[in-house]
């Protein structure tokens, strides 16, 4: 491990899903408290493995995304009281993350209906952040061999929510920008069914997508699969998923389809007209394309 | 733009002395052709580069660093910000009207490999420059047209020569352009033979895809076995769009090829201009209503195309024969309808004919359908009751005082740009990054 590596962690903090995950009817119940304690151990391992390693944590909450912790700048002024039994960098991360998550949860309050988790917002923020630290502007640093420039950025998504088909296009756009920045997206599916979109994200960016089978062994999965930077993974043979679904979501019934009907006009059309409509993939032939409102010829 | 009139044309002929191989007649034709092309370009708004300098040998040496001005403190900050402002304005000026564009494109790149390409009027030679630009073109083209396919045909020694089969994989196309020695120019070019070869390789394509031929032509002659105007008519009938980038001069037949098929014609005046006119052909062409309507209605109906989204087999699966090459392979994609195994996507299934695309391919074509709205410039901090201290996306802390640079349109003195939908503030870098790369606002998540 020669160069410092950067890790952006995105935690899916959907209260409903975490509640379901903690229920004892599951084979391996996992509550958010246990999850956080295991995750913090993993984050500490990342910080400890090299002094220059940087870490940013984003939380995807219902309807919004927040920056929970950033190793480059202090978000709050209150430095936790020193404790002889704890190592300060660990203590900083742990207290900041737990404190902010609790604050955000408290702020949610009683809602009739929970809006979907803003995973896209968190991913795009992570991309912007990585863009900022990998391409420092003239205002921040001018030296080419600045040690703060990271070479090996990664994003780790800890997902509990199912796919949200309306976020299909933004997720895809985020994946393509991740490819342009040459960074890796790893996905750990902690709870819930496989998500097709995140599978594709991991595949397209050479990351690994791991579905947690034994959820009581979360920490072991994290350390074995996601701690090593990409340069070392070639040697370590990190597990990847074997079968990848390249299916798209249809936008008439929100089904994920393997054979779809694609409107050739939307596909071969307009740059700036369709601002509010959906991807024109349908699971059955429709007489009128709902996207561009043109009569279609059913094949 | 350099002043250019009839007299200049004569001067051009005189100053054209570095090409001594060409005959007198040809030389005059060349001067005329170029002059004409330049005149034409004067009318339509060409690239800025084309306007500024006409011929390499006429242009005075411009020092690019002279245009950058330092401010009083000796800093280049102001100049850099001015450049960015220009970029922002250009983005805002993008056409707002709806244009119908082709996304599934099929292009045959027709390279002139005749002896005329060894001419040294473009450094190092026309041939080397063409190869270099063609490679850059292919990379950029696949970036913007991920569902497209490119084939490569060369013309040398009087025949058309297939250099690369139609392929959707940029690596395949780049590989066939990489071997310089295999493409060594020789003999006379034959436009007709090469176009016929390109046409036959595109004859089977479905109607919803575009068929295009891009000719990079350095010669001033063509030796054809038959009447090239018959070939031209056949191309018009098959709705093949021909674009020509000429390196030497305008020829009547190449102009006709473009005009009748709806393509673009350009004569490269220097190396930079060559690249400009070549790269103008990268974005998908707007479809012409006349050429494409095909029926009485002005608004052609949409076809619903059946597309399959395959499953990728893991590298560790048992090896089996693929349907396309009959090769023994472990990895591959399964057609969702007939479960045949194909090597690569996008393609048409060899067994059942279903069009197989992976959904990322489709989604990549869509990012320009849903652009992020341009962020508003925050020009005044007054009246803001509560302001966020840091950029909403990258958490960079905003400066609290206004920058001292001269105010210009499109630049915020506070470095803040606000999304009109979610009203979050973003810094300059994130603004550019969001609009150019991510195409998705971090605040709205759309």
mmCIF file of N, CA, C and O in Angstrom, chain A residues 67 73 120-121 124-125 128-129 131-132 137 140 168-170 172-173 176-177 179 181 200 203 242 244 246-248 257-262 264-265 267-272 274 277 279 294-297, chain B residues 77 95 98-101 103-104 299 302-312 314 333 336-337 358-360 362-364 366-370 392-396 429 433 437-440 442 445:
data_model
loop_
_atom_site.group_PDB
_atom_site.id
_atom_site.type_symbol
_atom_site.label_atom_id
_atom_site.label_comp_id
_atom_site.label_asym_id
_atom_site.label_seq_id
_atom_site.Cartn_x
_atom_site.Cartn_y
_atom_site.Cartn_z
ATOM 1 N N UNK A 67 -24.144 15.011 4.579
ATOM 2 C CA UNK A 67 -22.751 14.662 4.821
ATOM 3 C C UNK A 67 -22.608 14.401 6.314
ATOM 4 O O UNK A 67 -22.878 15.275 7.136
ATOM 5 N N UNK A 73 -12.424 18.179 6.698
ATOM 6 C CA UNK A 73 -12.802 19.360 7.455
ATOM 7 C C UNK A 73 -13.716 18.965 8.608
ATOM 8 O O UNK A 73 -14.470 18.007 8.521
ATOM 9 N N UNK A 120 -29.636 8.706 -4.699
ATOM 10 C CA UNK A 120 -29.020 9.381 -5.841
ATOM 11 C C UNK A 120 -28.301 10.644 -5.381
ATOM 12 O O UNK A 120 -27.162 10.902 -5.775
ATOM 13 N N UNK A 121 -28.975 11.408 -4.513
ATOM 14 C CA UNK A 121 -28.349 12.623 -4.013
ATOM 15 C C UNK A 121 -27.042 12.315 -3.312
ATOM 16 O O UNK A 121 -26.035 13.000 -3.512
ATOM 17 N N UNK A 124 -24.363 11.332 -5.931
ATOM 18 C CA UNK A 124 -23.850 12.461 -6.710
ATOM 19 C C UNK A 124 -23.005 13.378 -5.830
ATOM 20 O O UNK A 124 -22.010 13.930 -6.292
ATOM 21 N N UNK A 125 -23.384 13.523 -4.558
ATOM 22 C CA UNK A 125 -22.560 14.339 -3.674
ATOM 23 C C UNK A 125 -21.185 13.709 -3.493
ATOM 24 O O UNK A 125 -20.168 14.398 -3.501
ATOM 25 N N UNK A 128 -19.195 14.489 -6.530
ATOM 26 C CA UNK A 128 -18.713 15.874 -6.528
ATOM 27 C C UNK A 128 -17.542 16.025 -5.568
ATOM 28 O O UNK A 128 -16.560 16.703 -5.864
ATOM 29 N N UNK A 129 -17.673 15.367 -4.419
ATOM 30 C CA UNK A 129 -16.612 15.473 -3.428
ATOM 31 C C UNK A 129 -15.319 14.871 -3.966
ATOM 32 O O UNK A 129 -14.246 15.467 -3.868
ATOM 33 N N UNK A 131 -14.552 14.442 -7.076
ATOM 34 C CA UNK A 131 -14.085 15.313 -8.154
ATOM 35 C C UNK A 131 -13.285 16.473 -7.583
ATOM 36 O O UNK A 131 -12.259 16.876 -8.126
ATOM 37 N N UNK A 132 -13.753 16.979 -6.454
ATOM 38 C CA UNK A 132 -13.068 18.118 -5.847
ATOM 39 C C UNK A 132 -11.698 17.717 -5.318
ATOM 40 O O UNK A 132 -10.719 18.431 -5.522
ATOM 41 N N UNK A 137 -8.464 22.573 -7.548
ATOM 42 C CA UNK A 137 -8.374 23.756 -8.397
ATOM 43 C C UNK A 137 -7.170 24.584 -7.977
ATOM 44 O O UNK A 137 -6.501 24.292 -6.992
ATOM 45 N N UNK A 140 -7.117 25.828 -4.290
ATOM 46 C CA UNK A 140 -6.814 25.033 -3.109
ATOM 47 C C UNK A 140 -5.357 24.589 -3.063
ATOM 48 O O UNK A 140 -4.690 24.765 -2.059
ATOM 49 N N UNK A 168 -33.765 5.415 -11.899
ATOM 50 C CA UNK A 168 -32.956 4.630 -12.826
ATOM 51 C C UNK A 168 -31.985 5.498 -13.629
ATOM 52 O O UNK A 168 -30.775 5.248 -13.655
ATOM 53 N N UNK A 169 -32.521 6.550 -14.271
ATOM 54 C CA UNK A 169 -31.666 7.377 -15.121
ATOM 55 C C UNK A 169 -30.603 8.118 -14.306
ATOM 56 O O UNK A 169 -29.422 8.095 -14.673
ATOM 57 N N UNK A 170 -30.965 8.774 -13.171
ATOM 58 C CA UNK A 170 -29.907 9.417 -12.387
ATOM 59 C C UNK A 170 -28.830 8.448 -11.916
ATOM 60 O O UNK A 170 -27.639 8.780 -11.959
ATOM 61 N N UNK A 172 -27.882 5.729 -13.407
ATOM 62 C CA UNK A 172 -27.067 5.411 -14.574
ATOM 63 C C UNK A 172 -26.122 6.572 -14.892
ATOM 64 O O UNK A 172 -24.948 6.358 -15.174
ATOM 65 N N UNK A 173 -26.644 7.794 -14.836
ATOM 66 C CA UNK A 173 -25.781 8.943 -15.089
ATOM 67 C C UNK A 173 -24.636 8.984 -14.080
ATOM 68 O O UNK A 173 -23.492 9.279 -14.436
ATOM 69 N N UNK A 176 -21.998 6.491 -15.057
ATOM 70 C CA UNK A 176 -21.132 6.905 -16.168
ATOM 71 C C UNK A 176 -20.135 7.964 -15.722
ATOM 72 O O UNK A 176 -18.993 7.974 -16.190
ATOM 73 N N UNK A 177 -20.557 8.834 -14.807
ATOM 74 C CA UNK A 177 -19.567 9.812 -14.337
ATOM 75 C C UNK A 177 -18.516 9.130 -13.478
ATOM 76 O O UNK A 177 -17.354 9.529 -13.484
ATOM 77 N N UNK A 179 -17.403 6.194 -14.022
ATOM 78 C CA UNK A 179 -16.475 5.608 -14.993
ATOM 79 C C UNK A 179 -15.509 6.658 -15.511
ATOM 80 O O UNK A 179 -14.327 6.402 -15.695
ATOM 81 N N UNK A 181 -14.477 9.287 -13.934
ATOM 82 C CA UNK A 181 -13.521 9.638 -12.885
ATOM 83 C C UNK A 181 -12.618 8.456 -12.541
ATOM 84 O O UNK A 181 -11.754 8.583 -11.682
ATOM 85 N N UNK A 200 -25.547 -3.323 -11.502
ATOM 86 C CA UNK A 200 -24.954 -2.776 -12.720
ATOM 87 C C UNK A 200 -23.903 -1.731 -12.382
ATOM 88 O O UNK A 200 -22.870 -1.643 -13.049
ATOM 89 N N UNK A 203 -20.800 -3.563 -11.426
ATOM 90 C CA UNK A 203 -20.192 -4.233 -12.572
ATOM 91 C C UNK A 203 -19.506 -3.239 -13.505
ATOM 92 O O UNK A 203 -18.380 -3.450 -13.948
ATOM 93 N N UNK A 242 -21.533 -13.090 -9.727
ATOM 94 C CA UNK A 242 -21.240 -13.806 -10.955
ATOM 95 C C UNK A 242 -22.212 -13.479 -12.067
ATOM 96 O O UNK A 242 -21.841 -13.324 -13.207
ATOM 97 N N UNK A 244 -24.988 -11.037 -13.816
ATOM 98 C CA UNK A 244 -25.461 -9.661 -13.764
ATOM 99 C C UNK A 244 -26.672 -9.504 -14.653
ATOM 100 O O UNK A 244 -26.667 -9.898 -15.811
ATOM 101 N N UNK A 246 -28.835 -7.335 -16.892
ATOM 102 C CA UNK A 246 -28.765 -6.061 -17.598
ATOM 103 C C UNK A 246 -30.160 -5.591 -17.943
ATOM 104 O O UNK A 246 -30.391 -5.019 -18.982
ATOM 105 N N UNK A 247 -31.088 -5.857 -17.040
ATOM 106 C CA UNK A 247 -32.457 -5.515 -17.382
ATOM 107 C C UNK A 247 -32.745 -4.053 -17.071
ATOM 108 O O UNK A 247 -32.111 -3.448 -16.220
ATOM 109 N N UNK A 248 -33.727 -3.528 -17.769
ATOM 110 C CA UNK A 248 -34.129 -2.143 -17.552
ATOM 111 C C UNK A 248 -35.488 -2.139 -16.876
ATOM 112 O O UNK A 248 -36.197 -3.136 -16.875
ATOM 113 N N UNK A 257 -37.945 -5.539 -16.742
ATOM 114 C CA UNK A 257 -38.269 -6.421 -17.853
ATOM 115 C C UNK A 257 -37.018 -6.918 -18.542
ATOM 116 O O UNK A 257 -35.973 -6.271 -18.496
ATOM 117 N N UNK A 258 -37.122 -8.099 -19.172
ATOM 118 C CA UNK A 258 -35.969 -8.532 -19.967
ATOM 119 C C UNK A 258 -36.211 -8.350 -21.456
ATOM 120 O O UNK A 258 -35.264 -8.198 -22.208
ATOM 121 N N UNK A 259 -37.456 -8.329 -21.900
ATOM 122 C CA UNK A 259 -37.721 -7.926 -23.288
ATOM 123 C C UNK A 259 -38.646 -6.722 -23.220
ATOM 124 O O UNK A 259 -39.721 -6.800 -22.617
ATOM 125 N N UNK A 260 -38.242 -5.642 -23.797
ATOM 126 C CA UNK A 260 -39.053 -4.443 -23.709
ATOM 127 C C UNK A 260 -39.380 -3.917 -25.082
ATOM 128 O O UNK A 260 -38.792 -4.323 -26.080
ATOM 129 N N UNK A 261 -40.302 -2.997 -25.129
ATOM 130 C CA UNK A 261 -40.616 -2.319 -26.375
ATOM 131 C C UNK A 261 -40.110 -0.900 -26.253
ATOM 132 O O UNK A 261 -40.479 -0.192 -25.318
ATOM 133 N N UNK A 262 -39.261 -0.524 -27.166
ATOM 134 C CA UNK A 262 -38.623 0.770 -27.063
ATOM 135 C C UNK A 262 -39.148 1.639 -28.184
ATOM 136 O O UNK A 262 -39.155 1.237 -29.343
ATOM 137 N N UNK A 264 -39.059 4.091 -30.922
ATOM 138 C CA UNK A 264 -37.911 4.498 -31.729
ATOM 139 C C UNK A 264 -37.812 6.005 -31.835
ATOM 140 O O UNK A 264 -36.763 6.538 -32.153
ATOM 141 N N UNK A 265 -38.923 6.704 -31.576
ATOM 142 C CA UNK A 265 -38.840 8.160 -31.683
ATOM 143 C C UNK A 265 -38.153 8.756 -30.467
ATOM 144 O O UNK A 265 -37.256 9.582 -30.579
ATOM 145 N N UNK A 267 -36.167 7.205 -28.641
ATOM 146 C CA UNK A 267 -34.787 6.756 -28.705
ATOM 147 C C UNK A 267 -34.011 7.575 -29.708
ATOM 148 O O UNK A 267 -32.868 7.932 -29.469
ATOM 149 N N UNK A 268 -34.678 7.870 -30.821
ATOM 150 C CA UNK A 268 -33.942 8.557 -31.872
ATOM 151 C C UNK A 268 -34.415 9.996 -31.931
ATOM 152 O O UNK A 268 -34.832 10.465 -32.947
ATOM 153 N N UNK A 269 -34.447 10.659 -30.794
ATOM 154 C CA UNK A 269 -35.168 11.915 -30.862
ATOM 155 C C UNK A 269 -34.577 13.003 -29.998
ATOM 156 O O UNK A 269 -33.648 12.780 -29.252
ATOM 157 N N UNK A 270 -35.140 14.102 -30.110
ATOM 158 C CA UNK A 270 -35.181 15.320 -29.327
ATOM 159 C C UNK A 270 -34.099 15.438 -28.254
ATOM 160 O O UNK A 270 -33.977 14.569 -27.403
ATOM 161 N N UNK A 271 -33.445 16.497 -28.284
ATOM 162 C CA UNK A 271 -32.489 16.737 -27.218
ATOM 163 C C UNK A 271 -33.113 17.412 -26.030
ATOM 164 O O UNK A 271 -32.807 17.107 -24.902
ATOM 165 N N UNK A 272 -33.925 18.361 -26.244
ATOM 166 C CA UNK A 272 -34.282 19.228 -25.127
ATOM 167 C C UNK A 272 -35.771 19.299 -24.854
ATOM 168 O O UNK A 272 -36.227 20.133 -24.114
ATOM 169 N N UNK A 274 -38.026 16.599 -23.914
ATOM 170 C CA UNK A 274 -38.647 15.760 -22.900
ATOM 171 C C UNK A 274 -38.001 16.010 -21.550
ATOM 172 O O UNK A 274 -37.019 15.405 -21.217
ATOM 173 N N UNK A 277 -40.550 13.461 -18.675
ATOM 174 C CA UNK A 277 -41.123 12.133 -18.884
ATOM 175 C C UNK A 277 -40.108 11.038 -18.611
ATOM 176 O O UNK A 277 -38.951 11.279 -18.342
ATOM 177 N N UNK A 279 -38.318 7.075 -19.059
ATOM 178 C CA UNK A 279 -37.650 6.249 -20.067
ATOM 179 C C UNK A 279 -38.687 5.426 -20.806
ATOM 180 O O UNK A 279 -39.538 4.797 -20.212
ATOM 181 N N UNK A 294 -46.720 10.082 -29.278
ATOM 182 C CA UNK A 294 -46.912 9.798 -30.688
ATOM 183 C C UNK A 294 -47.556 8.436 -30.817
ATOM 184 O O UNK A 294 -47.301 7.540 -30.009
ATOM 185 N N UNK A 295 -48.393 8.307 -31.833
ATOM 186 C CA UNK A 295 -48.977 6.998 -32.085
ATOM 187 C C UNK A 295 -47.871 6.026 -32.453
ATOM 188 O O UNK A 295 -46.908 6.390 -33.132
ATOM 189 N N UNK A 296 -47.963 4.837 -31.975
ATOM 190 C CA UNK A 296 -46.924 3.870 -32.259
ATOM 191 C C UNK A 296 -47.464 2.797 -33.187
ATOM 192 O O UNK A 296 -48.660 2.550 -33.252
ATOM 193 N N UNK A 297 -46.549 2.175 -33.887
ATOM 194 C CA UNK A 297 -46.915 1.056 -34.729
ATOM 195 C C UNK A 297 -46.561 -0.199 -33.959
ATOM 196 O O UNK A 297 -45.398 -0.449 -33.687
ATOM 197 N N UNK B 77 -6.303 34.756 -11.958
ATOM 198 C CA UNK B 77 -7.645 34.358 -11.516
ATOM 199 C C UNK B 77 -8.745 34.940 -12.404
ATOM 200 O O UNK B 77 -9.635 34.243 -12.852
ATOM 201 N N UNK B 95 -29.154 25.037 -28.356
ATOM 202 C CA UNK B 95 -30.458 25.183 -29.003
ATOM 203 C C UNK B 95 -31.560 24.670 -28.103
ATOM 204 O O UNK B 95 -31.457 23.610 -27.513
ATOM 205 N N UNK B 98 -36.716 21.606 -30.098
ATOM 206 C CA UNK B 98 -36.606 20.152 -30.179
ATOM 207 C C UNK B 98 -36.142 19.762 -31.568
ATOM 208 O O UNK B 98 -36.672 20.223 -32.572
ATOM 209 N N UNK B 99 -35.129 18.965 -31.614
ATOM 210 C CA UNK B 99 -34.662 18.441 -32.891
ATOM 211 C C UNK B 99 -34.743 16.938 -32.781
ATOM 212 O O UNK B 99 -34.428 16.374 -31.738
ATOM 213 N N UNK B 100 -35.128 16.332 -33.832
ATOM 214 C CA UNK B 100 -35.135 14.885 -33.806
ATOM 215 C C UNK B 100 -33.751 14.407 -34.218
ATOM 216 O O UNK B 100 -33.219 14.770 -35.251
ATOM 217 N N UNK B 101 -33.160 13.594 -33.365
ATOM 218 C CA UNK B 101 -31.814 13.122 -33.680
ATOM 219 C C UNK B 101 -31.785 11.600 -33.701
ATOM 220 O O UNK B 101 -32.566 10.948 -33.034
ATOM 221 N N UNK B 103 -30.147 8.153 -32.740
ATOM 222 C CA UNK B 103 -29.237 7.661 -31.713
ATOM 223 C C UNK B 103 -28.570 6.363 -32.147
ATOM 224 O O UNK B 103 -27.391 6.160 -31.944
ATOM 225 N N UNK B 104 -29.336 5.486 -32.799
ATOM 226 C CA UNK B 104 -28.694 4.265 -33.298
ATOM 227 C C UNK B 104 -28.049 4.599 -34.635
ATOM 228 O O UNK B 104 -28.731 4.768 -35.640
ATOM 229 N N UNK B 299 -45.458 14.299 -39.497
ATOM 230 C CA UNK B 299 -44.924 13.774 -38.245
ATOM 231 C C UNK B 299 -44.920 12.251 -38.321
ATOM 232 O O UNK B 299 -45.950 11.615 -38.144
ATOM 233 N N UNK B 302 -44.200 6.633 -34.641
ATOM 234 C CA UNK B 302 -43.104 5.966 -33.967
ATOM 235 C C UNK B 302 -43.220 4.472 -34.184
ATOM 236 O O UNK B 302 -44.307 3.925 -34.178
ATOM 237 N N UNK B 303 -42.094 3.828 -34.377
ATOM 238 C CA UNK B 303 -42.077 2.378 -34.358
ATOM 239 C C UNK B 303 -41.806 1.951 -32.937
ATOM 240 O O UNK B 303 -40.979 2.548 -32.257
ATOM 241 N N UNK B 304 -42.481 0.903 -32.521
ATOM 242 C CA UNK B 304 -42.051 0.303 -31.264
ATOM 243 C C UNK B 304 -41.066 -0.788 -31.630
ATOM 244 O O UNK B 304 -41.381 -1.684 -32.400
ATOM 245 N N UNK B 305 -39.874 -0.679 -31.077
ATOM 246 C CA UNK B 305 -38.882 -1.688 -31.392
ATOM 247 C C UNK B 305 -38.814 -2.651 -30.227
ATOM 248 O O UNK B 305 -38.799 -2.239 -29.074
ATOM 249 N N UNK B 306 -38.743 -3.906 -30.552
ATOM 250 C CA UNK B 306 -38.592 -4.889 -29.499
ATOM 251 C C UNK B 306 -37.109 -4.989 -29.173
ATOM 252 O O UNK B 306 -36.275 -5.129 -30.059
ATOM 253 N N UNK B 307 -36.798 -4.861 -27.913
ATOM 254 C CA UNK B 307 -35.401 -4.975 -27.539
ATOM 255 C C UNK B 307 -35.270 -5.945 -26.384
ATOM 256 O O UNK B 307 -36.123 -5.980 -25.494
ATOM 257 N N UNK B 308 -34.223 -6.700 -26.404
ATOM 258 C CA UNK B 308 -33.974 -7.634 -25.315
ATOM 259 C C UNK B 308 -32.853 -7.139 -24.437
ATOM 260 O O UNK B 308 -31.885 -6.553 -24.920
ATOM 261 N N UNK B 309 -33.008 -7.337 -23.128
ATOM 262 C CA UNK B 309 -31.946 -6.962 -22.193
ATOM 263 C C UNK B 309 -31.338 -8.253 -21.678
ATOM 264 O O UNK B 309 -31.992 -9.015 -20.973
ATOM 265 N N UNK B 310 -30.108 -8.546 -22.012
ATOM 266 C CA UNK B 310 -29.546 -9.868 -21.761
ATOM 267 C C UNK B 310 -29.067 -10.043 -20.313
ATOM 268 O O UNK B 310 -29.008 -9.098 -19.547
ATOM 269 N N UNK B 311 -28.757 -11.259 -20.005
ATOM 270 C CA UNK B 311 -28.104 -11.576 -18.732
ATOM 271 C C UNK B 311 -26.663 -11.932 -19.054
ATOM 272 O O UNK B 311 -26.401 -12.669 -19.995
ATOM 273 N N UNK B 312 -25.758 -11.397 -18.280
ATOM 274 C CA UNK B 312 -24.351 -11.690 -18.535
ATOM 275 C C UNK B 312 -23.972 -12.955 -17.779
ATOM 276 O O UNK B 312 -24.273 -13.089 -16.596
ATOM 277 N N UNK B 314 -21.347 -15.401 -15.959
ATOM 278 C CA UNK B 314 -20.086 -15.171 -15.242
ATOM 279 C C UNK B 314 -18.915 -15.859 -15.944
ATOM 280 O O UNK B 314 -19.099 -16.766 -16.751
ATOM 281 N N UNK B 333 -23.321 -13.314 -23.272
ATOM 282 C CA UNK B 333 -24.620 -12.754 -22.891
ATOM 283 C C UNK B 333 -25.713 -13.670 -23.425
ATOM 284 O O UNK B 333 -25.605 -14.165 -24.549
ATOM 285 N N UNK B 336 -32.562 -12.987 -24.141
ATOM 286 C CA UNK B 336 -33.668 -13.332 -23.251
ATOM 287 C C UNK B 336 -34.789 -14.082 -23.942
ATOM 288 O O UNK B 336 -35.605 -14.697 -23.273
ATOM 289 N N UNK B 337 -34.858 -14.048 -25.267
ATOM 290 C CA UNK B 337 -35.963 -14.715 -25.938
ATOM 291 C C UNK B 337 -35.616 -16.150 -26.321
ATOM 292 O O UNK B 337 -36.346 -17.061 -26.028
ATOM 293 N N UNK B 358 -27.691 -3.839 -23.738
ATOM 294 C CA UNK B 358 -27.724 -3.857 -22.287
ATOM 295 C C UNK B 358 -28.328 -2.529 -21.857
ATOM 296 O O UNK B 358 -28.136 -1.509 -22.513
ATOM 297 N N UNK B 359 -29.054 -2.549 -20.779
ATOM 298 C CA UNK B 359 -29.792 -1.345 -20.422
ATOM 299 C C UNK B 359 -28.874 -0.154 -20.126
ATOM 300 O O UNK B 359 -29.271 0.970 -20.378
ATOM 301 N N UNK B 360 -27.649 -0.359 -19.617
ATOM 302 C CA UNK B 360 -26.767 0.816 -19.505
ATOM 303 C C UNK B 360 -26.519 1.497 -20.840
ATOM 304 O O UNK B 360 -26.442 2.715 -20.911
ATOM 305 N N UNK B 362 -28.613 1.768 -23.244
ATOM 306 C CA UNK B 362 -29.791 2.565 -23.536
ATOM 307 C C UNK B 362 -29.791 3.819 -22.668
ATOM 308 O O UNK B 362 -30.053 4.915 -23.139
ATOM 309 N N UNK B 363 -29.463 3.625 -21.400
ATOM 310 C CA UNK B 363 -29.516 4.760 -20.475
ATOM 311 C C UNK B 363 -28.467 5.790 -20.831
ATOM 312 O O UNK B 363 -28.667 6.982 -20.658
ATOM 313 N N UNK B 364 -27.329 5.329 -21.340
ATOM 314 C CA UNK B 364 -26.276 6.277 -21.674
ATOM 315 C C UNK B 364 -26.721 7.185 -22.815
ATOM 316 O O UNK B 364 -26.316 8.332 -22.906
ATOM 317 N N UNK B 366 -29.520 8.361 -23.052
ATOM 318 C CA UNK B 366 -30.604 9.218 -22.617
ATOM 319 C C UNK B 366 -30.164 10.448 -21.866
ATOM 320 O O UNK B 366 -30.987 11.303 -21.597
ATOM 321 N N UNK B 367 -28.902 10.516 -21.484
ATOM 322 C CA UNK B 367 -28.581 11.586 -20.540
ATOM 323 C C UNK B 367 -28.847 12.960 -21.122
ATOM 324 O O UNK B 367 -29.187 13.881 -20.414
ATOM 325 N N UNK B 368 -28.764 13.069 -22.458
ATOM 326 C CA UNK B 368 -29.033 14.397 -22.991
ATOM 327 C C UNK B 368 -30.511 14.648 -23.210
ATOM 328 O O UNK B 368 -30.895 15.721 -23.623
ATOM 329 N N UNK B 369 -31.347 13.642 -22.940
ATOM 330 C CA UNK B 369 -32.783 13.902 -23.000
ATOM 331 C C UNK B 369 -33.261 14.638 -21.751
ATOM 332 O O UNK B 369 -34.276 15.298 -21.761
ATOM 333 N N UNK B 370 -32.554 14.446 -20.656
ATOM 334 C CA UNK B 370 -32.989 15.033 -19.399
ATOM 335 C C UNK B 370 -31.884 15.924 -18.838
ATOM 336 O O UNK B 370 -31.225 15.559 -17.880
ATOM 337 N N UNK B 392 -23.377 22.701 -1.493
ATOM 338 C CA UNK B 392 -24.282 21.610 -1.151
ATOM 339 C C UNK B 392 -23.730 20.259 -1.614
ATOM 340 O O UNK B 392 -24.056 19.223 -1.046
ATOM 341 N N UNK B 393 -22.917 20.278 -2.659
ATOM 342 C CA UNK B 393 -22.448 19.002 -3.193
ATOM 343 C C UNK B 393 -21.136 18.557 -2.572
ATOM 344 O O UNK B 393 -21.031 17.454 -2.059
ATOM 345 N N UNK B 394 -20.113 19.418 -2.596
ATOM 346 C CA UNK B 394 -18.795 18.940 -2.199
ATOM 347 C C UNK B 394 -18.365 19.482 -0.853
ATOM 348 O O UNK B 394 -17.252 19.242 -0.413
ATOM 349 N N UNK B 395 -19.224 20.229 -0.181
ATOM 350 C CA UNK B 395 -18.970 20.723 1.167
ATOM 351 C C UNK B 395 -17.808 21.700 1.232
ATOM 352 O O UNK B 395 -17.255 21.932 2.306
ATOM 353 N N UNK B 396 -17.426 22.282 0.115
ATOM 354 C CA UNK B 396 -16.407 23.319 0.149
ATOM 355 C C UNK B 396 -17.018 24.564 0.791
ATOM 356 O O UNK B 396 -18.151 24.931 0.520
ATOM 357 N N UNK B 429 -16.928 24.761 -9.375
ATOM 358 C CA UNK B 429 -16.462 23.484 -9.908
ATOM 359 C C UNK B 429 -17.576 22.468 -9.970
ATOM 360 O O UNK B 429 -17.704 21.720 -10.950
ATOM 361 N N UNK B 433 -19.120 20.503 -13.145
ATOM 362 C CA UNK B 433 -19.074 19.040 -13.084
ATOM 363 C C UNK B 433 -20.480 18.441 -13.210
ATOM 364 O O UNK B 433 -20.695 17.470 -13.926
ATOM 365 N N UNK B 437 -20.731 16.444 -16.569
ATOM 366 C CA UNK B 437 -20.423 15.029 -16.372
ATOM 367 C C UNK B 437 -21.590 14.267 -15.757
ATOM 368 O O UNK B 437 -22.049 13.278 -16.316
ATOM 369 N N UNK B 438 -22.076 14.720 -14.628
ATOM 370 C CA UNK B 438 -23.061 13.883 -13.924
ATOM 371 C C UNK B 438 -24.436 13.956 -14.585
ATOM 372 O O UNK B 438 -25.145 12.976 -14.641
ATOM 373 N N UNK B 439 -24.840 15.110 -15.060
ATOM 374 C CA UNK B 439 -26.165 15.319 -15.632
ATOM 375 C C UNK B 439 -27.258 14.997 -14.624
ATOM 376 O O UNK B 439 -28.280 14.396 -14.963
ATOM 377 N N UNK B 440 -27.038 15.331 -13.388
ATOM 378 C CA UNK B 440 -28.009 15.031 -12.356
ATOM 379 C C UNK B 440 -27.726 15.950 -11.176
ATOM 380 O O UNK B 440 -26.599 15.998 -10.695
ATOM 381 N N UNK B 442 -27.399 17.169 -7.529
ATOM 382 C CA UNK B 442 -27.309 16.485 -6.242
ATOM 383 C C UNK B 442 -28.411 16.903 -5.275
ATOM 384 O O UNK B 442 -28.739 16.160 -4.360
ATOM 385 N N UNK B 445 -31.804 15.355 -7.007
ATOM 386 C CA UNK B 445 -31.719 13.930 -7.313
ATOM 387 C C UNK B 445 -32.348 13.576 -8.642
ATOM 388 O O UNK B 445 -32.728 12.434 -8.863
#
